[in-house]
Amino acid sequence: MSGIYIHIPFCKQACHYCDFHFSTSMGKKDAMVTALCKELELRKQEFRNGRVETVYLGGGTPSVLHVGEIQSIIDTIYRHYEVTEYPEITLEANPDDLSAEKIKELVDTRINRLSIGVQSFFEEDLKLMNRAHNAQEAEACIKEASRYYDNISIDLIYGIPNMTNDRWKRNLEKALSLNVPHISSYALTVEPKTALAHFIEKGIVPGVDDAVAHEHFTILSDTLEAAGFESYEISNFGKPGYFSKNNTAYWQQKKYIGIGPSAHSYDGERRGWNVNNNPTYLKAIEKGQLPMETELLSTTDKYNEYVMTGLRTIWGVSMDKIKRDFGKNYAAYALSQAAKYLEDHLLYLDGDTLLATKKGRFLADGIASDLFMIKLG
């Protein structure tokens, strides 16, 4: 399985918490679409022995593109790559972009999955985050999109300053009432140099409380699992048949290429990342050059990444796989480091597979870091 990620580096306005690469200036949007298509063509040999099963347009805000621009990117993929008969093709979209007219136009493209950045159904949260949409637009666009699309995911953020447990529960109740089959939900994090970090430093906004975020995560898990969702990854909940193939591929370390400024790629042996500067990216692609740096992964790098991704998912970390791919010393080390977490019931063994308990899921990243190998090469 192989996937293609397309980074659309434009947003109408900057969300206060976001540190992703984007520009609020749309002046080079046409040139960027042309460059994305050219990079796709330049890199087609990377998939010469593989078929594309997922395409994900992320960002940034891909829904700021005109439908014709979206279609030109998808057409370029079909022209230069072998695509499976039933690929998952996802468009990230903001509610304020998804008018009834735009949704109808998207139906005529190959987009078959929408990921809608709702974040919250409450105005006070949206204003604090500086989102471009309001709560009414969020609900209206989901209802309209559901008339045409069966496979819809929404994003929600918890742990927002001043968000009570009750408001978080009502967010989830609203999401469930709209019958979406997939929800991605993340704890608000304070990234350096963002507006949110500045507001917290100046005392304008209270800081993020980890204990509150943990409570919200427990409410999230309990509520969605009771409603028939499965937490196939810590932040991703899907009903049967609606797990994101794109997300699953990342967590199971499948190969993918990233197109566009700041996009990352992975081929099983190397990671690569494009320059995170729009003008530099455009100039390089225009010359037929790939503005990418690469890193060859060591055995230890691969082991650490497998542990990090595996513990976040329902598939866990297989000791047999570690022995087979990395060696017996790595498996012995993983089990020795996991011992205290097994004793504290934060991890458990199912056969040869190490998994996070319900209690341990919120702490999975920290637990994984304790299982990282730092001495072997």
Short mmCIF file of C-alpha atoms in Angstrom, two decimals:
data_model
loop_
_atom_site.label_atom_id
_atom_site.label_comp_id
_atom_site.label_asym_id
_atom_site.label_seq_id
_atom_site.Cartn_x
_atom_site.Cartn_y
_atom_site.Cartn_z
CA MET A 1 0.00 0.00 0.00
CA SER A 2 1.21 3.49 -0.83
CA GLY A 3 -0.20 6.93 -0.18
CA ILE A 4 0.22 10.47 -1.40
CA TYR A 5 -0.11 13.46 0.91
CA ILE A 6 -0.57 16.90 -0.69
CA HIS A 7 0.18 19.91 1.50
CA ILE A 8 -1.85 23.00 0.57
CA PRO A 9 0.03 25.83 2.35
CA PHE A 10 -2.72 28.47 2.51
CA CYS A 11 -5.23 29.59 5.14
CA LYS A 12 -7.67 32.49 5.28
CA GLN A 13 -6.39 33.41 8.73
CA ALA A 14 -4.04 32.01 11.36
CA CYS A 15 -5.55 29.93 14.17
CA HIS A 16 -4.04 30.96 17.49
CA TYR A 17 -2.79 27.45 18.34
CA CYS A 18 -1.41 26.39 14.94
CA ASP A 19 2.27 25.99 14.07
CA PHE A 20 1.78 24.18 10.74
CA HIS A 21 3.32 25.70 7.63
CA PHE A 22 0.93 28.01 5.78
CA SER A 23 0.53 31.49 4.33
CA THR A 24 -2.47 33.79 4.57
CA SER A 25 -1.46 35.44 1.29
CA MET A 26 -3.19 33.82 -1.68
CA GLY A 27 -1.17 35.67 -4.31
CA LYS A 28 0.88 32.61 -5.29
CA LYS A 29 -1.98 30.10 -5.10
CA ASP A 30 -2.14 29.46 -8.85
CA ALA A 31 1.64 29.07 -9.06
CA MET A 32 1.55 26.68 -6.09
CA VAL A 33 -1.04 24.41 -7.70
CA THR A 34 1.11 24.28 -10.84
CA ALA A 35 4.17 23.45 -8.72
CA LEU A 36 2.36 20.70 -6.80
CA CYS A 37 1.37 19.07 -10.08
CA LYS A 38 4.95 19.36 -11.34
CA GLU A 39 6.37 17.80 -8.17
CA LEU A 40 3.95 14.92 -8.57
CA GLU A 41 5.30 14.38 -12.08
CA LEU A 42 8.95 14.71 -10.98
CA ARG A 43 8.49 12.03 -8.30
CA LYS A 44 6.42 9.47 -10.18
CA GLN A 45 9.36 7.02 -10.33
CA GLU A 46 9.17 6.65 -6.56
CA PHE A 47 5.95 4.70 -7.08
CA ARG A 48 7.05 2.71 -10.11
CA ASN A 49 6.54 -0.57 -8.22
CA GLY A 50 3.54 0.46 -6.15
CA ARG A 51 -0.08 1.47 -6.42
CA VAL A 52 -1.66 4.49 -4.80
CA GLU A 53 -4.38 3.53 -2.33
CA THR A 54 -4.84 6.81 -0.50
CA VAL A 55 -4.64 10.47 -1.46
CA TYR A 56 -4.92 13.08 1.29
CA LEU A 57 -5.17 16.81 0.64
CA GLY A 58 -4.15 18.48 3.89
CA GLY A 59 -2.62 21.73 5.00
CA GLY A 60 -3.13 24.53 5.60
CA THR A 61 -6.67 24.61 4.33
CA PRO A 62 -7.14 22.66 1.08
CA SER A 63 -10.74 23.80 0.79
CA VAL A 64 -9.55 27.33 -0.07
CA LEU A 65 -8.73 25.92 -3.52
CA HIS A 66 -11.29 26.15 -6.28
CA VAL A 67 -12.76 22.78 -7.23
CA GLY A 68 -11.03 23.04 -10.62
CA GLU A 69 -7.66 23.36 -8.85
CA ILE A 70 -8.42 20.33 -6.69
CA GLN A 71 -9.43 18.40 -9.78
CA SER A 72 -6.21 19.31 -11.60
CA ILE A 73 -4.13 17.88 -8.73
CA ILE A 74 -6.12 14.64 -8.68
CA ASP A 75 -5.99 14.37 -12.48
CA THR A 76 -2.19 14.70 -12.33
CA ILE A 77 -2.02 11.77 -9.90
CA TYR A 78 -4.16 9.60 -12.18
CA ARG A 79 -2.06 10.60 -15.19
CA HIS A 80 1.30 9.68 -13.66
CA TYR A 81 0.57 7.02 -11.03
CA GLU A 82 -1.18 3.67 -10.91
CA VAL A 83 -4.16 4.11 -8.61
CA THR A 84 -6.20 1.28 -7.12
CA GLU A 85 -9.79 0.84 -8.25
CA TYR A 86 -11.27 2.14 -4.99
CA PRO A 87 -8.82 4.59 -3.42
CA GLU A 88 -9.61 6.71 -0.40
CA ILE A 89 -9.30 10.36 -1.49
CA THR A 90 -9.72 12.81 1.38
CA LEU A 91 -10.10 16.58 1.37
CA GLU A 92 -9.53 18.53 4.56
CA ALA A 93 -12.04 21.37 4.65
CA ASN A 94 -13.14 24.19 6.90
CA PRO A 95 -16.87 24.75 7.44
CA ASP A 96 -16.80 28.29 6.06
CA ASP A 97 -15.58 26.94 2.70
CA LEU A 98 -18.20 24.22 2.39
CA SER A 99 -21.14 26.06 0.90
CA ALA A 100 -23.94 24.00 -0.61
CA GLU A 101 -22.66 24.96 -4.07
CA LYS A 102 -19.07 23.95 -3.28
CA ILE A 103 -20.16 20.60 -1.87
CA LYS A 104 -22.16 19.84 -5.03
CA GLU A 105 -19.11 20.70 -7.14
CA LEU A 106 -16.90 18.41 -5.04
CA VAL A 107 -19.28 15.52 -5.62
CA ASP A 108 -18.31 15.63 -9.31
CA THR A 109 -14.62 15.11 -8.44
CA ARG A 110 -12.95 11.92 -7.18
CA ILE A 111 -13.01 13.20 -3.58
CA ASN A 112 -14.83 10.49 -1.61
CA ARG A 113 -14.05 11.49 1.97
CA LEU A 114 -14.30 14.82 3.77
CA SER A 115 -12.38 15.73 6.94
CA ILE A 116 -14.05 18.83 8.36
CA GLY A 117 -12.18 21.04 10.82
CA VAL A 118 -14.97 21.84 13.26
CA GLN A 119 -12.83 21.94 16.47
CA SER A 120 -15.82 23.02 18.59
CA PHE A 121 -19.53 23.70 18.27
CA PHE A 122 -19.32 26.63 20.72
CA GLU A 123 -18.65 30.23 19.74
CA GLU A 124 -16.44 31.03 22.73
CA ASP A 125 -14.05 28.22 21.82
CA LEU A 126 -13.95 29.16 18.15
CA LYS A 127 -13.22 32.80 18.99
CA LEU A 128 -10.45 31.85 21.40
CA MET A 129 -8.85 29.71 18.67
CA ASN A 130 -9.44 32.39 15.99
CA ARG A 131 -11.26 29.99 13.70
CA ALA A 132 -12.69 31.46 10.48
CA HIS A 133 -16.09 29.77 10.89
CA ASN A 134 -18.84 29.99 13.48
CA ALA A 135 -20.81 27.26 15.24
CA GLN A 136 -23.82 27.60 12.94
CA GLU A 137 -21.65 27.11 9.84
CA ALA A 138 -20.08 24.01 11.40
CA GLU A 139 -23.42 22.30 11.94
CA ALA A 140 -24.93 23.45 8.64
CA CYS A 141 -22.04 22.26 6.48
CA ILE A 142 -22.03 18.79 8.08
CA LYS A 143 -25.74 18.41 7.45
CA GLU A 144 -25.35 19.55 3.83
CA ALA A 145 -22.28 17.39 3.20
CA SER A 146 -24.10 14.35 4.64
CA ARG A 147 -26.63 14.61 1.82
CA TYR A 148 -23.90 13.64 -0.64
CA TYR A 149 -21.06 12.05 1.34
CA ASP A 150 -21.26 8.97 3.52
CA ASN A 151 -17.61 9.04 4.63
CA ILE A 152 -17.21 12.18 6.75
CA SER A 153 -14.81 12.85 9.59
CA ILE A 154 -14.79 15.87 11.88
CA ASP A 155 -11.99 17.25 14.07
CA LEU A 156 -12.65 18.29 17.66
CA ILE A 157 -10.22 19.81 20.18
CA TYR A 158 -10.42 19.25 23.94
CA GLY A 159 -8.51 20.73 26.85
CA ILE A 160 -9.31 24.27 25.66
CA PRO A 161 -8.89 26.90 28.42
CA ASN A 162 -12.20 27.48 30.25
CA MET A 163 -13.85 24.46 28.57
CA THR A 164 -15.82 22.66 31.28
CA ASN A 165 -16.56 18.94 31.27
CA ASP A 166 -20.18 19.78 30.55
CA ARG A 167 -19.33 21.82 27.47
CA TRP A 168 -17.05 19.07 26.21
CA LYS A 169 -19.85 16.52 26.69
CA ARG A 170 -22.24 18.75 24.76
CA ASN A 171 -19.69 19.04 21.93
CA LEU A 172 -19.63 15.25 21.67
CA GLU A 173 -23.42 15.02 21.90
CA LYS A 174 -23.73 17.47 19.02
CA ALA A 175 -21.23 15.49 16.94
CA LEU A 176 -23.09 12.23 17.59
CA SER A 177 -26.43 13.83 16.71
CA LEU A 178 -25.01 14.62 13.26
CA ASN A 179 -24.25 10.93 12.63
CA VAL A 180 -20.69 11.33 11.39
CA PRO A 181 -18.90 7.93 11.26
CA HIS A 182 -15.41 9.17 12.16
CA ILE A 183 -14.10 11.67 14.71
CA SER A 184 -10.50 12.80 15.16
CA SER A 185 -9.99 14.53 18.49
CA TYR A 186 -6.84 16.09 19.91
CA ALA A 187 -5.78 17.76 23.14
CA LEU A 188 -4.96 21.42 22.67
CA THR A 189 -1.20 21.87 22.82
CA VAL A 190 0.64 25.14 23.27
CA GLU A 191 3.28 25.38 20.56
CA PRO A 192 6.15 27.89 20.92
CA LYS A 193 5.84 31.20 19.09
CA THR A 194 2.10 30.82 18.46
CA ALA A 195 -0.43 33.47 19.40
CA LEU A 196 -1.85 31.13 22.04
CA ALA A 197 1.56 30.78 23.69
CA HIS A 198 1.85 34.59 23.76
CA PHE A 199 -1.62 35.02 25.27
CA ILE A 200 -0.88 32.48 28.02
CA GLU A 201 2.50 34.06 28.76
CA LYS A 202 0.85 37.49 29.12
CA GLY A 203 -1.94 36.11 31.30
CA ILE A 204 -4.62 36.98 28.74
CA VAL A 205 -5.70 33.33 28.50
CA PRO A 206 -5.31 30.71 31.27
CA GLY A 207 -2.82 27.94 30.62
CA VAL A 208 -3.68 24.47 29.40
CA ASP A 209 -4.34 22.10 32.31
CA ASP A 210 -3.15 18.52 31.71
CA ALA A 211 -5.49 17.17 34.38
CA VAL A 212 -8.48 18.73 32.63
CA ALA A 213 -7.30 17.37 29.28
CA HIS A 214 -7.05 13.90 30.84
CA GLU A 215 -10.62 14.19 32.11
CA HIS A 216 -11.78 15.28 28.66
CA PHE A 217 -9.94 12.36 27.06
CA THR A 218 -11.70 9.91 29.39
CA ILE A 219 -15.07 11.47 28.57
CA LEU A 220 -14.20 11.32 24.86
CA SER A 221 -13.24 7.64 24.95
CA ASP A 222 -16.18 6.54 27.09
CA THR A 223 -18.75 8.52 25.11
CA LEU A 224 -17.61 7.49 21.64
CA GLU A 225 -17.02 3.84 22.49
CA ALA A 226 -20.52 3.67 24.01
CA ALA A 227 -21.83 5.09 20.72
CA GLY A 228 -20.23 2.32 18.65
CA PHE A 229 -16.94 3.97 17.72
CA GLU A 230 -13.64 2.14 18.07
CA SER A 231 -10.52 3.99 19.14
CA TYR A 232 -8.18 2.49 16.56
CA GLU A 233 -5.61 5.15 17.44
CA ILE A 234 -5.51 7.43 20.48
CA SER A 235 -6.87 10.44 18.59
CA ASN A 236 -8.94 8.64 15.96
CA PHE A 237 -12.35 7.05 16.47
CA GLY A 238 -14.24 5.29 13.71
CA LYS A 239 -17.34 3.19 13.32
CA PRO A 240 -16.81 -0.23 11.69
CA GLY A 241 -15.80 0.24 8.07
CA TYR A 242 -14.88 3.89 8.55
CA PHE A 243 -11.32 3.79 9.86
CA SER A 244 -9.27 6.26 7.82
CA LYS A 245 -7.07 4.29 5.43
CA ASN A 246 -4.72 7.26 5.27
CA ASN A 247 -4.35 7.51 9.05
CA THR A 248 -4.03 3.75 9.40
CA ALA A 249 -1.22 3.71 6.83
CA TYR A 250 0.75 6.28 8.83
CA TRP A 251 0.38 4.41 12.10
CA GLN A 252 1.26 1.09 10.47
CA GLN A 253 4.32 2.68 8.85
CA LYS A 254 3.29 2.23 5.23
CA LYS A 255 5.15 4.08 2.50
CA TYR A 256 3.98 7.50 1.36
CA ILE A 257 5.23 10.57 -0.42
CA GLY A 258 4.54 14.14 0.68
CA ILE A 259 4.03 16.79 -1.99
CA GLY A 260 4.30 20.53 -1.31
CA PRO A 261 6.26 22.79 1.03
CA SER A 262 6.95 21.21 4.46
CA ALA A 263 5.47 17.85 3.39
CA HIS A 264 7.17 14.70 4.70
CA SER A 265 7.81 11.40 2.93
CA TYR A 266 8.69 7.88 4.09
CA ASP A 267 9.79 4.83 2.09
CA GLY A 268 10.59 2.39 4.88
CA GLU A 269 14.30 3.24 4.85
CA ARG A 270 14.41 7.03 4.65
CA ARG A 271 12.42 10.02 5.75
CA GLY A 272 12.37 13.15 3.67
CA TRP A 273 10.95 16.61 4.13
CA ASN A 274 10.43 19.48 1.73
CA VAL A 275 11.55 23.01 2.55
CA ASN A 276 8.92 24.91 4.58
CA ASN A 277 9.19 28.13 2.57
CA ASN A 278 6.76 28.81 -0.26
CA PRO A 279 8.99 31.04 -2.47
CA THR A 280 11.98 28.69 -2.11
CA TYR A 281 9.79 25.70 -2.92
CA LEU A 282 8.29 27.37 -6.00
CA LYS A 283 11.70 28.40 -7.38
CA ALA A 284 13.16 24.92 -6.94
CA ILE A 285 10.23 23.12 -8.56
CA GLU A 286 10.23 25.57 -11.46
CA LYS A 287 13.86 24.52 -12.12
CA GLY A 288 12.91 20.84 -11.94
CA GLN A 289 14.65 20.40 -8.57
CA LEU A 290 13.25 18.74 -5.45
CA PRO A 291 13.73 21.03 -2.41
CA MET A 292 13.99 18.06 -0.06
CA GLU A 293 16.29 16.87 2.71
CA THR A 294 16.48 13.17 3.56
CA GLU A 295 17.57 11.08 6.50
CA LEU A 296 18.58 7.41 6.38
CA LEU A 297 16.95 5.64 9.32
CA SER A 298 19.09 3.40 11.51
CA THR A 299 17.81 0.16 13.01
CA THR A 300 17.33 2.02 16.29
CA ASP A 301 15.39 4.81 14.55
CA LYS A 302 13.05 2.25 12.99
CA TYR A 303 12.56 0.43 16.28
CA ASN A 304 11.76 3.67 18.12
CA GLU A 305 9.27 4.76 15.46
CA TYR A 306 7.56 1.36 15.54
CA VAL A 307 7.19 1.56 19.34
CA MET A 308 5.96 5.15 19.18
CA THR A 309 3.30 4.46 16.55
CA GLY A 310 2.34 0.98 17.72
CA LEU A 311 1.49 1.92 21.30
CA ARG A 312 -0.93 4.56 20.06
CA THR A 313 -3.02 1.99 18.16
CA ILE A 314 -5.22 -1.06 18.67
CA TRP A 315 -2.55 -3.11 16.85
CA GLY A 316 0.05 -2.53 19.55
CA VAL A 317 3.73 -3.50 19.52
CA SER A 318 4.51 -7.07 18.51
CA MET A 319 7.52 -8.68 20.18
CA ASP A 320 7.76 -11.18 17.32
CA LYS A 321 7.98 -8.31 14.84
CA ILE A 322 10.67 -6.60 16.93
CA LYS A 323 12.71 -9.83 17.05
CA ARG A 324 12.28 -10.38 13.33
CA ASP A 325 12.96 -6.81 12.17
CA PHE A 326 15.35 -5.47 14.81
CA GLY A 327 16.77 -8.40 16.78
CA LYS A 328 16.29 -10.22 20.09
CA ASN A 329 18.15 -7.55 22.07
CA TYR A 330 15.55 -4.97 21.12
CA ALA A 331 12.66 -7.24 22.14
CA ALA A 332 14.31 -8.00 25.49
CA TYR A 333 14.94 -4.29 26.05
CA ALA A 334 11.31 -3.39 25.20
CA LEU A 335 9.94 -5.91 27.68
CA SER A 336 12.34 -4.86 30.43
CA GLN A 337 11.40 -1.19 29.98
CA ALA A 338 7.71 -2.09 29.87
CA ALA A 339 7.81 -4.07 33.12
CA LYS A 340 6.89 -1.17 35.43
CA TYR A 341 4.02 -0.15 33.16
CA LEU A 342 2.73 -3.72 33.06
CA GLU A 343 2.83 -3.78 36.86
CA ASP A 344 0.96 -0.45 37.05
CA HIS A 345 -1.65 -1.71 34.56
CA LEU A 346 -0.83 0.99 32.02
CA LEU A 347 0.28 -1.68 29.54
CA TYR A 348 -0.73 -5.29 29.07
CA LEU A 349 0.39 -8.23 26.94
CA ASP A 350 -2.02 -9.95 24.57
CA GLY A 351 0.00 -12.94 23.47
CA ASP A 352 3.23 -11.42 22.17
CA THR A 353 1.72 -7.96 21.63
CA LEU A 354 2.20 -5.03 23.99
CA LEU A 355 -0.80 -2.70 24.22
CA ALA A 356 -1.85 0.32 26.25
CA THR A 357 -4.68 -0.21 28.71
CA LYS A 358 -7.58 2.20 28.80
CA LYS A 359 -5.85 3.90 31.73
CA GLY A 360 -2.55 4.03 29.84
CA ARG A 361 -3.74 5.34 26.48
CA PHE A 362 -3.60 9.02 27.42
CA LEU A 363 0.01 8.47 28.57
CA ALA A 364 1.06 6.36 25.59
CA ASP A 365 3.54 8.86 24.12
CA GLY A 366 5.38 9.21 27.40
CA ILE A 367 5.38 5.46 27.94
CA ALA A 368 6.70 4.89 24.42
CA SER A 369 9.58 7.28 25.05
CA ASP A 370 10.65 5.10 27.99
CA LEU A 371 10.78 2.12 25.64
CA PHE A 372 12.99 3.94 23.13
CA MET A 373 16.44 2.47 22.54
CA ILE A 374 19.22 5.04 22.87
CA LYS A 375 22.40 2.96 23.02
CA LEU A 376 22.33 0.54 20.11
CA GLY A 377 23.04 1.74 16.55
#
